[in-house]
PDB file of C-alpha atoms in Angstrom:
ATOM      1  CA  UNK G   1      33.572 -52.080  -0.077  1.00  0.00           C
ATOM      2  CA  UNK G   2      30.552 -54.498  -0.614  1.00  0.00           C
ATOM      3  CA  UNK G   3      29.396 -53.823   2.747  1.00  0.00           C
ATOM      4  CA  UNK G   4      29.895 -50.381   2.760  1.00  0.00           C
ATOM      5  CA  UNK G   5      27.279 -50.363  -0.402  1.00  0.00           C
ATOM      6  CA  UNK G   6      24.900 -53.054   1.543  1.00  0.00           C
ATOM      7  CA  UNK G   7      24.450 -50.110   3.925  1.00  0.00           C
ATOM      8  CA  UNK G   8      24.190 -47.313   2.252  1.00  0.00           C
ATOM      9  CA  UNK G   9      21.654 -49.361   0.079  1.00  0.00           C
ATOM     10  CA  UNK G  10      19.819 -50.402   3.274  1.00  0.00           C
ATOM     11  CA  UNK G  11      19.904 -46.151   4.339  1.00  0.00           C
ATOM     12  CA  UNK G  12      18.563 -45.491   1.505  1.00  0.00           C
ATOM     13  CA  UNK G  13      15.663 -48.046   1.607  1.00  0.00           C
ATOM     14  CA  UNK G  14      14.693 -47.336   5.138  1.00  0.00           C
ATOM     15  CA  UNK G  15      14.790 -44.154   3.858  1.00  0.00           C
ATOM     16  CA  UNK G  16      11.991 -44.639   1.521  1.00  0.00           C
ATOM     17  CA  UNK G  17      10.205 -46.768   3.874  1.00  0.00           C
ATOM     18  CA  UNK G  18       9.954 -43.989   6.342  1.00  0.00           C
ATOM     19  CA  UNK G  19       8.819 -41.466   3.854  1.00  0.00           C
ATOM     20  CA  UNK G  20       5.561 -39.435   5.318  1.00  0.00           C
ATOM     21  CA  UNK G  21       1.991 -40.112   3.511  1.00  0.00           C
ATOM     22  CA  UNK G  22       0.652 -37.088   2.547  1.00  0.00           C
ATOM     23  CA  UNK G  23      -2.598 -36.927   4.342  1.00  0.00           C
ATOM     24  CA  UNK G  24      -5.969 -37.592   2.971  1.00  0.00           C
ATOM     25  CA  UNK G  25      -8.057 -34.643   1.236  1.00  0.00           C
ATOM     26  CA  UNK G  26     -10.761 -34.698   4.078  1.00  0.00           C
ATOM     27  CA  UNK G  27      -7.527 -34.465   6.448  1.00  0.00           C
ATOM     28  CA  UNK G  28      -6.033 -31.339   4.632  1.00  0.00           C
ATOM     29  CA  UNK G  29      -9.400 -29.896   4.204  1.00  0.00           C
ATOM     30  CA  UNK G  30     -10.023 -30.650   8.072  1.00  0.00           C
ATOM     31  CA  UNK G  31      -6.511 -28.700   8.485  1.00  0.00           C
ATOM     32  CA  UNK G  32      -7.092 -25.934   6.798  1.00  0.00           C
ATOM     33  CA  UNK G  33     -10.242 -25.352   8.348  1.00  0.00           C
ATOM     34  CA  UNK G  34      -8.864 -25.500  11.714  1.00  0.00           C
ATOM     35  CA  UNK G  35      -6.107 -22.878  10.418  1.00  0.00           C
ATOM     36  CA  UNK G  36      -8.545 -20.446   9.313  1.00  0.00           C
ATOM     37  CA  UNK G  37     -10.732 -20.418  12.602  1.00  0.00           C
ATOM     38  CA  UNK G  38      -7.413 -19.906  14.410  1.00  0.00           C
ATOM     39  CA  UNK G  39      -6.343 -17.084  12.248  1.00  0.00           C
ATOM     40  CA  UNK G  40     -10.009 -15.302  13.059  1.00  0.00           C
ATOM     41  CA  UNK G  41      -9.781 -16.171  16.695  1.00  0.00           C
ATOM     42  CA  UNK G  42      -6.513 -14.525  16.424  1.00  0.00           C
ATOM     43  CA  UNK G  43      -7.816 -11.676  14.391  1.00  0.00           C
ATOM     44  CA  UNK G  44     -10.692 -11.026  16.703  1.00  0.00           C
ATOM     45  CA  UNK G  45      -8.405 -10.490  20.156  1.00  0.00           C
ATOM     46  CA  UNK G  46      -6.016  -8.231  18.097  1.00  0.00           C
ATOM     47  CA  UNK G  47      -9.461  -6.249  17.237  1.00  0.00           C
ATOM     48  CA  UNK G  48     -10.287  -5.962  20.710  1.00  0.00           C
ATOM     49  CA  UNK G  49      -6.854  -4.831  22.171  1.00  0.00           C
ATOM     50  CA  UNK G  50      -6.458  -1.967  19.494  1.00  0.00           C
ATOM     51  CA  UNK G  51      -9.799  -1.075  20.137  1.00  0.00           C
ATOM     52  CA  UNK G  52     -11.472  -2.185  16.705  1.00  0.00           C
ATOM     53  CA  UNK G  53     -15.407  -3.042  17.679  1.00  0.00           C
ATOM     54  CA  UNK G  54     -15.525  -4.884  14.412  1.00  0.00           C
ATOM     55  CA  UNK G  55     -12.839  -7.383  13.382  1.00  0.00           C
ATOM     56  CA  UNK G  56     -11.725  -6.068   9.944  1.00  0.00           C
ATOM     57  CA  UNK G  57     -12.982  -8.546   6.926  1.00  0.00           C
ATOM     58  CA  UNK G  58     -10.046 -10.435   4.505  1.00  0.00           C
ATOM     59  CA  UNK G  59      -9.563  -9.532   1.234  1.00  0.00           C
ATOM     60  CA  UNK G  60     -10.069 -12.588  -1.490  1.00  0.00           C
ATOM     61  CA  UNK G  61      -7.325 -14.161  -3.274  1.00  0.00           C
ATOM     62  CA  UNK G  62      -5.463 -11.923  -5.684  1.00  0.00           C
ATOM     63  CA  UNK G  63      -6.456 -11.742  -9.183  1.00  0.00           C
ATOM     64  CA  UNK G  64      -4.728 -14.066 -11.510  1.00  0.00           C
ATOM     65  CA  UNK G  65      -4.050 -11.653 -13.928  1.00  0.00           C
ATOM     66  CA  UNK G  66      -3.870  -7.841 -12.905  1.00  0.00           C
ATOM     67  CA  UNK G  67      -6.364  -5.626 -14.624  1.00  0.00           C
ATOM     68  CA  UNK G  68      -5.463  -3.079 -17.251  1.00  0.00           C
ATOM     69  CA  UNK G  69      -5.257   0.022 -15.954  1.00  0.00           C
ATOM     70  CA  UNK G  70      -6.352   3.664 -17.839  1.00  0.00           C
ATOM     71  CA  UNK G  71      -6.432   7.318 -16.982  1.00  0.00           C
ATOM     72  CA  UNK G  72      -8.957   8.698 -15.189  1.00  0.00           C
ATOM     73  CA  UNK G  73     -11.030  10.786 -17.707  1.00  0.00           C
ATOM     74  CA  UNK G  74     -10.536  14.482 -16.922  1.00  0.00           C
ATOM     75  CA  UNK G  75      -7.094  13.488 -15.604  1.00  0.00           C
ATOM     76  CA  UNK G  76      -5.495  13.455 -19.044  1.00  0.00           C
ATOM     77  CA  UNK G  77      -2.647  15.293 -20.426  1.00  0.00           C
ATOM     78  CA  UNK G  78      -1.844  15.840 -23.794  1.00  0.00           C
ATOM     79  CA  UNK G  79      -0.311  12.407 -25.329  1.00  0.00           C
ATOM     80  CA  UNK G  80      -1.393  10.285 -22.841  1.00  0.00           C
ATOM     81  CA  UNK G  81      -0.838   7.362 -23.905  1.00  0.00           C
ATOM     82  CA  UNK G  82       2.455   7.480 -24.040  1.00  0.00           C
ATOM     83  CA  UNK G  83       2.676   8.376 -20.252  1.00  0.00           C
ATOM     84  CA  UNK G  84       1.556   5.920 -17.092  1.00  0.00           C
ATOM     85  CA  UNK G  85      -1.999   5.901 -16.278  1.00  0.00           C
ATOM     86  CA  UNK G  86      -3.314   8.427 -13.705  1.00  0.00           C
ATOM     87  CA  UNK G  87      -6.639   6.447 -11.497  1.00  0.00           C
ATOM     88  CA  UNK G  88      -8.139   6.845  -8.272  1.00  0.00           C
ATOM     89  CA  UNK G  89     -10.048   3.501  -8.337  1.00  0.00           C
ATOM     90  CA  UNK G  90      -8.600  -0.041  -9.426  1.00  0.00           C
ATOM     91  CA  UNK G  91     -10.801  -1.717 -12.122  1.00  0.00           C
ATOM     92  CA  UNK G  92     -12.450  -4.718  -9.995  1.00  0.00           C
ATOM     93  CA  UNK G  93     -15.554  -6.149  -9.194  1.00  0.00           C
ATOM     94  CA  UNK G  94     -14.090  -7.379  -5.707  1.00  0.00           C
ATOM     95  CA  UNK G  95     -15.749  -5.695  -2.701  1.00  0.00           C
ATOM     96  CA  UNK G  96     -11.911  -4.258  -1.393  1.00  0.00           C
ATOM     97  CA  UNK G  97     -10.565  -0.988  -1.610  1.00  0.00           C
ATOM     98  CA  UNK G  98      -6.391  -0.309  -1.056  1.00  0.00           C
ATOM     99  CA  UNK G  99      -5.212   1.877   1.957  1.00  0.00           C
ATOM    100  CA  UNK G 100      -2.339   4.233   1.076  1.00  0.00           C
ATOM    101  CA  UNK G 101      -0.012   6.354   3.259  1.00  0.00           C
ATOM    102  CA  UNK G 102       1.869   9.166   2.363  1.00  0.00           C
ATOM    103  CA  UNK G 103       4.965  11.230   3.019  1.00  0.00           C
ATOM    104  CA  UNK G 104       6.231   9.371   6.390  1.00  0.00           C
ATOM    105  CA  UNK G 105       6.082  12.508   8.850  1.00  0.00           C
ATOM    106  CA  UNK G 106       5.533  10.081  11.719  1.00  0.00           C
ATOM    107  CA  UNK G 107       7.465   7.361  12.643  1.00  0.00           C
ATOM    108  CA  UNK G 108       5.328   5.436  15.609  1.00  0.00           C
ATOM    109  CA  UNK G 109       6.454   2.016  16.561  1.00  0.00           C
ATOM    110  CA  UNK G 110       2.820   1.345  17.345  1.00  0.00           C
ATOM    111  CA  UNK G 111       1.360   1.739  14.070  1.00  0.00           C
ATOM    112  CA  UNK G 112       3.707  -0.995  12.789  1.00  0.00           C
ATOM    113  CA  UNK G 113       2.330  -3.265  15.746  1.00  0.00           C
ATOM    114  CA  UNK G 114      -0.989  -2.743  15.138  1.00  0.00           C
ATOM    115  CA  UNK G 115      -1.819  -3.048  11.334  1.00  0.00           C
ATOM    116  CA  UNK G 116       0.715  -6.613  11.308  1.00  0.00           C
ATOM    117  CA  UNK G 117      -1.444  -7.847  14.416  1.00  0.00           C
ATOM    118  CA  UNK G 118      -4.597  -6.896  12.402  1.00  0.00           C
ATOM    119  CA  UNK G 119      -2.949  -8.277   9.005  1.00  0.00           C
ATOM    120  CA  UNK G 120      -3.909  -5.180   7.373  1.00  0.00           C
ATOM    121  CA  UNK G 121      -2.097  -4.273   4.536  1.00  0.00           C
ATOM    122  CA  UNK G 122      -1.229  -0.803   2.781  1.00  0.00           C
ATOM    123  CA  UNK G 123       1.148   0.539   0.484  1.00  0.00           C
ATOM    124  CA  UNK G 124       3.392   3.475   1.620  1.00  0.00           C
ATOM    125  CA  UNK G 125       4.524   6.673  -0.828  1.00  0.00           C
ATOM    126  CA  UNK G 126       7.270   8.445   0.275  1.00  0.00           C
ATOM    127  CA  UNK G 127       9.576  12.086   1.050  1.00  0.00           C
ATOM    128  CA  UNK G 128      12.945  12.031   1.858  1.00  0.00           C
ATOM    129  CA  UNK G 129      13.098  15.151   3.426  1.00  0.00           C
ATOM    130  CA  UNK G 130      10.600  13.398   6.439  1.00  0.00           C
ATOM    131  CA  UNK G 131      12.057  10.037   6.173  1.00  0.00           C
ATOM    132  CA  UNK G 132      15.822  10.905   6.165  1.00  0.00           C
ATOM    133  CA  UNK G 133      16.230  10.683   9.697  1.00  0.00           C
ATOM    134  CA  UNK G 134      14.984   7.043  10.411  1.00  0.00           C
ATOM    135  CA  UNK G 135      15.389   5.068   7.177  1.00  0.00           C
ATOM    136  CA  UNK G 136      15.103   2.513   9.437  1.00  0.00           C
ATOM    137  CA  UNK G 137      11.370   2.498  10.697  1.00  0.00           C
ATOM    138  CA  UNK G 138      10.328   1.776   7.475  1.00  0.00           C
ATOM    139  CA  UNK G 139      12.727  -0.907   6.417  1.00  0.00           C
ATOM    140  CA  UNK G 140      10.851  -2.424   9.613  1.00  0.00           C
ATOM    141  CA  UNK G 141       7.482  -1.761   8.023  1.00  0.00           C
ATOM    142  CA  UNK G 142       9.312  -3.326   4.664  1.00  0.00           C
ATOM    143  CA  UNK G 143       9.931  -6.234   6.273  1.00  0.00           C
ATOM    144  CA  UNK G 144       5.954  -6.468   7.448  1.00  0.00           C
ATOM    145  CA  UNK G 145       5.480  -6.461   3.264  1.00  0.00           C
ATOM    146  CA  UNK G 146       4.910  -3.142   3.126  1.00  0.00           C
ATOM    147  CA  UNK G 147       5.892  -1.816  -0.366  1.00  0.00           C
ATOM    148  CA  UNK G 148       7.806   1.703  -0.353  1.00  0.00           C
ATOM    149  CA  UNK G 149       6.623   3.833  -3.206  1.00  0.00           C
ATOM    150  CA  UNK G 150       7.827   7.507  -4.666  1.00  0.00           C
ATOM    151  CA  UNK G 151       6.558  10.419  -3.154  1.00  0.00           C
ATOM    152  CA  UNK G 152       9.082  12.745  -4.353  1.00  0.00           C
ATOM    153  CA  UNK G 153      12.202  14.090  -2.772  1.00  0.00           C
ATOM    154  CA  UNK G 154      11.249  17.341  -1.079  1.00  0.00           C
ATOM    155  CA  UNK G 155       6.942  17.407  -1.784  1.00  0.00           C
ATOM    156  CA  UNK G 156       7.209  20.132  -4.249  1.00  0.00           C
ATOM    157  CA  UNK G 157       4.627  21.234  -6.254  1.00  0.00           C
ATOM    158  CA  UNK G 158       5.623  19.491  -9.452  1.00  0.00           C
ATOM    159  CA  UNK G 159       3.554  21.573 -12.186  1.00  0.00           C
ATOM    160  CA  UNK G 160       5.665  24.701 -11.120  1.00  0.00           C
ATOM    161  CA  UNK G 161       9.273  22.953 -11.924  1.00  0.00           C
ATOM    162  CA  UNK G 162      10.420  22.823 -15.265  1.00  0.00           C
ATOM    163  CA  UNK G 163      11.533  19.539 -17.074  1.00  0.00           C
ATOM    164  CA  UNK G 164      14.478  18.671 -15.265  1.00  0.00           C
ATOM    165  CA  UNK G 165      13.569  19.875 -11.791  1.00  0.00           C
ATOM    166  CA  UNK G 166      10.452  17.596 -11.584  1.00  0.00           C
ATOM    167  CA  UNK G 167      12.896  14.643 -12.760  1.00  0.00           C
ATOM    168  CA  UNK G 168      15.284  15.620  -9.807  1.00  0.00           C
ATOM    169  CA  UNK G 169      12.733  14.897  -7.262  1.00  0.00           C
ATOM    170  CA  UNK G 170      11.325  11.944  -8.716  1.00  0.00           C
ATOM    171  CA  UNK G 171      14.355   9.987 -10.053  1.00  0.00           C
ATOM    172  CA  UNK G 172      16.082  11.007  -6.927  1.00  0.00           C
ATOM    173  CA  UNK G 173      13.704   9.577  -4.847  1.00  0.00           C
ATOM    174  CA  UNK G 174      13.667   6.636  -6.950  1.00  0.00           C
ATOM    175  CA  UNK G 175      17.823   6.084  -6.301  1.00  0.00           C
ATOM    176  CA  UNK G 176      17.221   6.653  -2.519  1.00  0.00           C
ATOM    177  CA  UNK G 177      14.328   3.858  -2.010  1.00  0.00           C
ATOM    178  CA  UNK G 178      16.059   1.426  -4.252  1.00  0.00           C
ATOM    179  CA  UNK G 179      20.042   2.138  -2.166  1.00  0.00           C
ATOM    180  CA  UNK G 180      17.916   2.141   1.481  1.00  0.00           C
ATOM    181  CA  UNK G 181      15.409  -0.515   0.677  1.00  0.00           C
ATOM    182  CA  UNK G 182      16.924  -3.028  -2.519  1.00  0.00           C
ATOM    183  CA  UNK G 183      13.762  -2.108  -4.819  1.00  0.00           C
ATOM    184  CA  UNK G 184      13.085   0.580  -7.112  1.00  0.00           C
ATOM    185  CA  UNK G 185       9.183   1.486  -7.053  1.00  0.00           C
ATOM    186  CA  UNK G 186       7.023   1.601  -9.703  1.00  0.00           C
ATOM    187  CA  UNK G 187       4.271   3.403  -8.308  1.00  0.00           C
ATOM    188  CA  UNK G 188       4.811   7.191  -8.238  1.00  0.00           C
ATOM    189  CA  UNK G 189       2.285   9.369  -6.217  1.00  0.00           C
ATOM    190  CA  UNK G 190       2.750  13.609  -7.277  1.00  0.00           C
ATOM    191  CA  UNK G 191       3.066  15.854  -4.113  1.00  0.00           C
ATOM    192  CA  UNK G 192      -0.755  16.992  -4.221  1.00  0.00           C
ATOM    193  CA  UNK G 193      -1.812  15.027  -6.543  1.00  0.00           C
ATOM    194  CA  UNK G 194      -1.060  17.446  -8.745  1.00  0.00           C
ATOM    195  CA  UNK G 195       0.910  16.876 -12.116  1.00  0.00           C
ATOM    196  CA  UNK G 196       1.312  18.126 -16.101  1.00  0.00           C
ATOM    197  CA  UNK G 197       2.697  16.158 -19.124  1.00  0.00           C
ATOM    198  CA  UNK G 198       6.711  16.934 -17.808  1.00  0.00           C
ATOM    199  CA  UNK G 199       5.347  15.216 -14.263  1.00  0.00           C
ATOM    200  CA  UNK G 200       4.446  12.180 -16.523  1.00  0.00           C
ATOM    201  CA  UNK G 201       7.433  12.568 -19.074  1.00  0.00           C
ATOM    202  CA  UNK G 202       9.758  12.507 -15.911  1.00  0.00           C
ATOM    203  CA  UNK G 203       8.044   9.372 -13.769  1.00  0.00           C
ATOM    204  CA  UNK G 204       8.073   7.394 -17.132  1.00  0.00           C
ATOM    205  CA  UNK G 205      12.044   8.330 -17.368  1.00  0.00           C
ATOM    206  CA  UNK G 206      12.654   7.063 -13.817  1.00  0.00           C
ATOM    207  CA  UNK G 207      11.130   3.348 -14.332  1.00  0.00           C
ATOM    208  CA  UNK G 208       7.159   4.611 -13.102  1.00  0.00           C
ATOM    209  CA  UNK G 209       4.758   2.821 -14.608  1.00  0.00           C
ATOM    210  CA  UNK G 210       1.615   3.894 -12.793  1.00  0.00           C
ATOM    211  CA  UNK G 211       0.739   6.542 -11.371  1.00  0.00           C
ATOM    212  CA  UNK G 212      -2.385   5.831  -8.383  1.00  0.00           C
ATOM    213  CA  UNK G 213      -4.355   8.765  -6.918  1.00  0.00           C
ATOM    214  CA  UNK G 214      -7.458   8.379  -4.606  1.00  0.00           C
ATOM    215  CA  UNK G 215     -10.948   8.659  -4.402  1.00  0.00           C
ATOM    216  CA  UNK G 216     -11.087   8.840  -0.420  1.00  0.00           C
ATOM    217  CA  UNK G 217      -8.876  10.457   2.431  1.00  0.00           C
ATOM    218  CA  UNK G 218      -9.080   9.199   5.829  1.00  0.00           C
ATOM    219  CA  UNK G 219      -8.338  11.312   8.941  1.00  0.00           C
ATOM    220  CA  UNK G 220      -8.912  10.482  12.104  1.00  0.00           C
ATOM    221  CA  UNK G 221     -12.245  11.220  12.519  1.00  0.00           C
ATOM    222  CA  UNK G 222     -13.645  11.822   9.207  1.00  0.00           C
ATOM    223  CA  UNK G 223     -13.607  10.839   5.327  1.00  0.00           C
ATOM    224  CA  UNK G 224     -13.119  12.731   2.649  1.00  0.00           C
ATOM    225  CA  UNK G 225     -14.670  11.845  -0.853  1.00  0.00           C
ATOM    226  CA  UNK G 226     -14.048  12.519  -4.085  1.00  0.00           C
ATOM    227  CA  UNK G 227     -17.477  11.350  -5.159  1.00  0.00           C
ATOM    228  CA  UNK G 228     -20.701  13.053  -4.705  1.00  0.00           C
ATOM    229  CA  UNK G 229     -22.404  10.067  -3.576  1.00  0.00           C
ATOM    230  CA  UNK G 230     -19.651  10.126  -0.789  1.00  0.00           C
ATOM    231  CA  UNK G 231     -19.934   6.310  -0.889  1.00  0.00           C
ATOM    232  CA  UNK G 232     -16.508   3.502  -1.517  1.00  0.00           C
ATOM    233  CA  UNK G 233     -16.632   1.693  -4.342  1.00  0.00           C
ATOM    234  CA  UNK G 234     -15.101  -1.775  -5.594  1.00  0.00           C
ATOM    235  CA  UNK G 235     -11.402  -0.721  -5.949  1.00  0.00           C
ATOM    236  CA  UNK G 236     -11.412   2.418  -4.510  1.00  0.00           C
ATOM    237  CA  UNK G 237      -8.148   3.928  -3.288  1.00  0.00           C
ATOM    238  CA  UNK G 238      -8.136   5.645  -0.017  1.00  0.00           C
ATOM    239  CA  UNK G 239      -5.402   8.058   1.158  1.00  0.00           C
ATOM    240  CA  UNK G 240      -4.148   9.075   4.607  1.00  0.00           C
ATOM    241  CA  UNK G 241      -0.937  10.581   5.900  1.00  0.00           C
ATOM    242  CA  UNK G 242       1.329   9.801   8.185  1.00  0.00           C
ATOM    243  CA  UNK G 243       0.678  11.576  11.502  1.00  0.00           C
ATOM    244  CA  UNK G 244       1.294  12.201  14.805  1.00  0.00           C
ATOM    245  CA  UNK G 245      -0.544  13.168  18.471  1.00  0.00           C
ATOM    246  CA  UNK G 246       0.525  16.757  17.434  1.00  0.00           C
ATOM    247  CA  UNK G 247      -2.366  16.265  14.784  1.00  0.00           C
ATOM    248  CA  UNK G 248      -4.580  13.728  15.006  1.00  0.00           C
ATOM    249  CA  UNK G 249      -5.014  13.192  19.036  1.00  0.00           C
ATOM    250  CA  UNK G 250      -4.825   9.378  18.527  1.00  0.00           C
ATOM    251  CA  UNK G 251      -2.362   9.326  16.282  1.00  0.00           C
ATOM    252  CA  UNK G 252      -2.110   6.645  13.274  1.00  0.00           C
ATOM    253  CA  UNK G 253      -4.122   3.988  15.547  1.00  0.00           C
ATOM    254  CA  UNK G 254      -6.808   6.969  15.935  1.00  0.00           C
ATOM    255  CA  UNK G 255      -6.940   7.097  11.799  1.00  0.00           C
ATOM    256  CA  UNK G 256      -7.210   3.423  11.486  1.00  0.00           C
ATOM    257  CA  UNK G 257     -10.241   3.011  13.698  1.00  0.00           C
ATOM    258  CA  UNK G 258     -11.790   5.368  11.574  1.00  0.00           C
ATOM    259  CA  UNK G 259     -11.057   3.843   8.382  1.00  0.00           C
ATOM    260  CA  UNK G 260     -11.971   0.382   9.283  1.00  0.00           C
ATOM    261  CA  UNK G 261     -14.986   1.539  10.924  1.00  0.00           C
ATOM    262  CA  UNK G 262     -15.617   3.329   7.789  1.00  0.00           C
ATOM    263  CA  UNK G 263     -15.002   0.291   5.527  1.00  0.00           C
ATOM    264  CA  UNK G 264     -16.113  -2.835   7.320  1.00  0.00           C
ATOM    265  CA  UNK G 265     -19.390  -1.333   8.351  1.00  0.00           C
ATOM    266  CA  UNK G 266     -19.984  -0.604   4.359  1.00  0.00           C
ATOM    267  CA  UNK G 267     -18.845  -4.345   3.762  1.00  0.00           C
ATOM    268  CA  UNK G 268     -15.390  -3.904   2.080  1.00  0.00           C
ATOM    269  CA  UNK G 269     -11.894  -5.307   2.886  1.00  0.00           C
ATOM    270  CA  UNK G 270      -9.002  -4.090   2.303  1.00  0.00           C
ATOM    271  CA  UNK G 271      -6.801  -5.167  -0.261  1.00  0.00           C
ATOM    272  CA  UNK G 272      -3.067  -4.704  -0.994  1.00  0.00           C
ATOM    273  CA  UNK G 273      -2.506  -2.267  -3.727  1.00  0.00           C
ATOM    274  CA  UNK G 274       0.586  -3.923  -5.258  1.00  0.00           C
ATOM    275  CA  UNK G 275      -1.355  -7.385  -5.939  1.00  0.00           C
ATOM    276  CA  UNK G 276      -3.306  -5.250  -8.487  1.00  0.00           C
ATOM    277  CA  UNK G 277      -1.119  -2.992 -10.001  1.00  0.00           C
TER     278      UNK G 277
END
């Protein structure tokens, strides 16, 4: 028994002796430079194979603390407060702007491919009635961190429902993304963009607790602004749509050229949404 404990003691001390030395500051900061010009050189011969003549820029660290957000003004309904907030921009003085994509029409394996190679991210509100038949594709983008948002069941115009109609789409939608996908969103985007007090009354019911427009949608070969200055703007949220050749001859890869022609040249990154919100 005694020299069963002599070794294990002596395991345990050489142990200790071999512990590794964490390396010295200039080494880590050494590291972590040579990380970051890896990640560019990386970045730079994605750019070029999806045909990007700029490398898109990086967004800064997350805020600490996510800013408060408020309704629009002009975008109010009556008792507001008591409903989520209804914006188009995110209230930050960092130089990004958040790319959202909506309904989930087309399902091409190459859009995936591309925005992970570019590290690109965006935040994704959808339909059941387009995403029904391939749940899968965008448990794939899930796993790229992609967050899954409500778009409604069946992309209804909501101010035409009554009460519990407009709650059937939402909530529904709600119990489909949390059974196919493990969450349950809390970002809620009306078919449109177009809502009243029950639209509100509803989300709220359903677990919504924000409810993000946008201030810019991207096609593939134009912008369109909400803004007369037709100008982004620190926080800015842009929409597109999920599309195919049928529409946009390049399909999604066509749209993202545009955008991040569109944003790099005017010296913005983009940002993800849900590090905000």
């Amino acid at each position: 028994m005694i020299a069963v404990a002599a070794l294990a003691a002596g395991c345990a001390s050489g142990e200790t002796e071999k512990k590794a030395v964490p390396p010295a500051p200039g080494q880590q900061a050494a590291a972590k430079a040579e990380k970051k010009a890896a990640a560019h050189t990386a970045l730079v011969a994605a750019s070029k194979r999806w045909g990007i003549a700029k490398p898109p820029l990086q967004a800064p660290e997350p805020p600490a603390k996510k800013p408060a957000l408020t309704t629009r003004k002009g975008f109010e309904v009556d008792d507001q407060k008591n409903f989520p907030p209804v914006y188009t921009t995110v209230p930050t003085k960092d130089k990004v702007v958040f790319l959202t994509i909506d309904d989930g029409a087309a399902k091409d394996p190459r859009f995936i491919k591309m925005m992970s190679d570019l590290k690109i991210p965006y935040t994704a509100f959808l339909s059941d009635y387009v995403v029904n038949d391939d749940y899968a594709y965008f448990k794939k983008m899930q796993s790229h961190g992609v967050g899954l948002n409500n778009h409604t069941l069946n992309h209804r115009y909501l101010p035409g429902l009554s009460y519990e109609q407009q709650e059937r789409e939402i909530c529904g939608m709600q119990d489909i993304i949390e059974k196919q996908y493990g969450t349950r969103p809390t970002l809620f985007r009306p078919p449109f963009g177009n809502y009243n007090q029950d639209t509100l009354r509803a989300a709220k019911s359903c677990g919504i607790k924000s409810v993000p427009l946008w201030n810019a949608e991207a096609f593939d070969k134009r912008m369109d602004w909400r803004e007369e200055d037709r100008d982004l703007h620190p926080g800015d949220i842009i929409l597109t749509h999920f599309r195919g050749k049928d529409e946009w001859k390049g399909g999604m890869p066509s749209m993202i050229r545009n955008v991040l022609k569109t944003v790099t040249d005017k010296g913005y990154a983009i940002a993800r949404l849900e590090d905000y919100v």
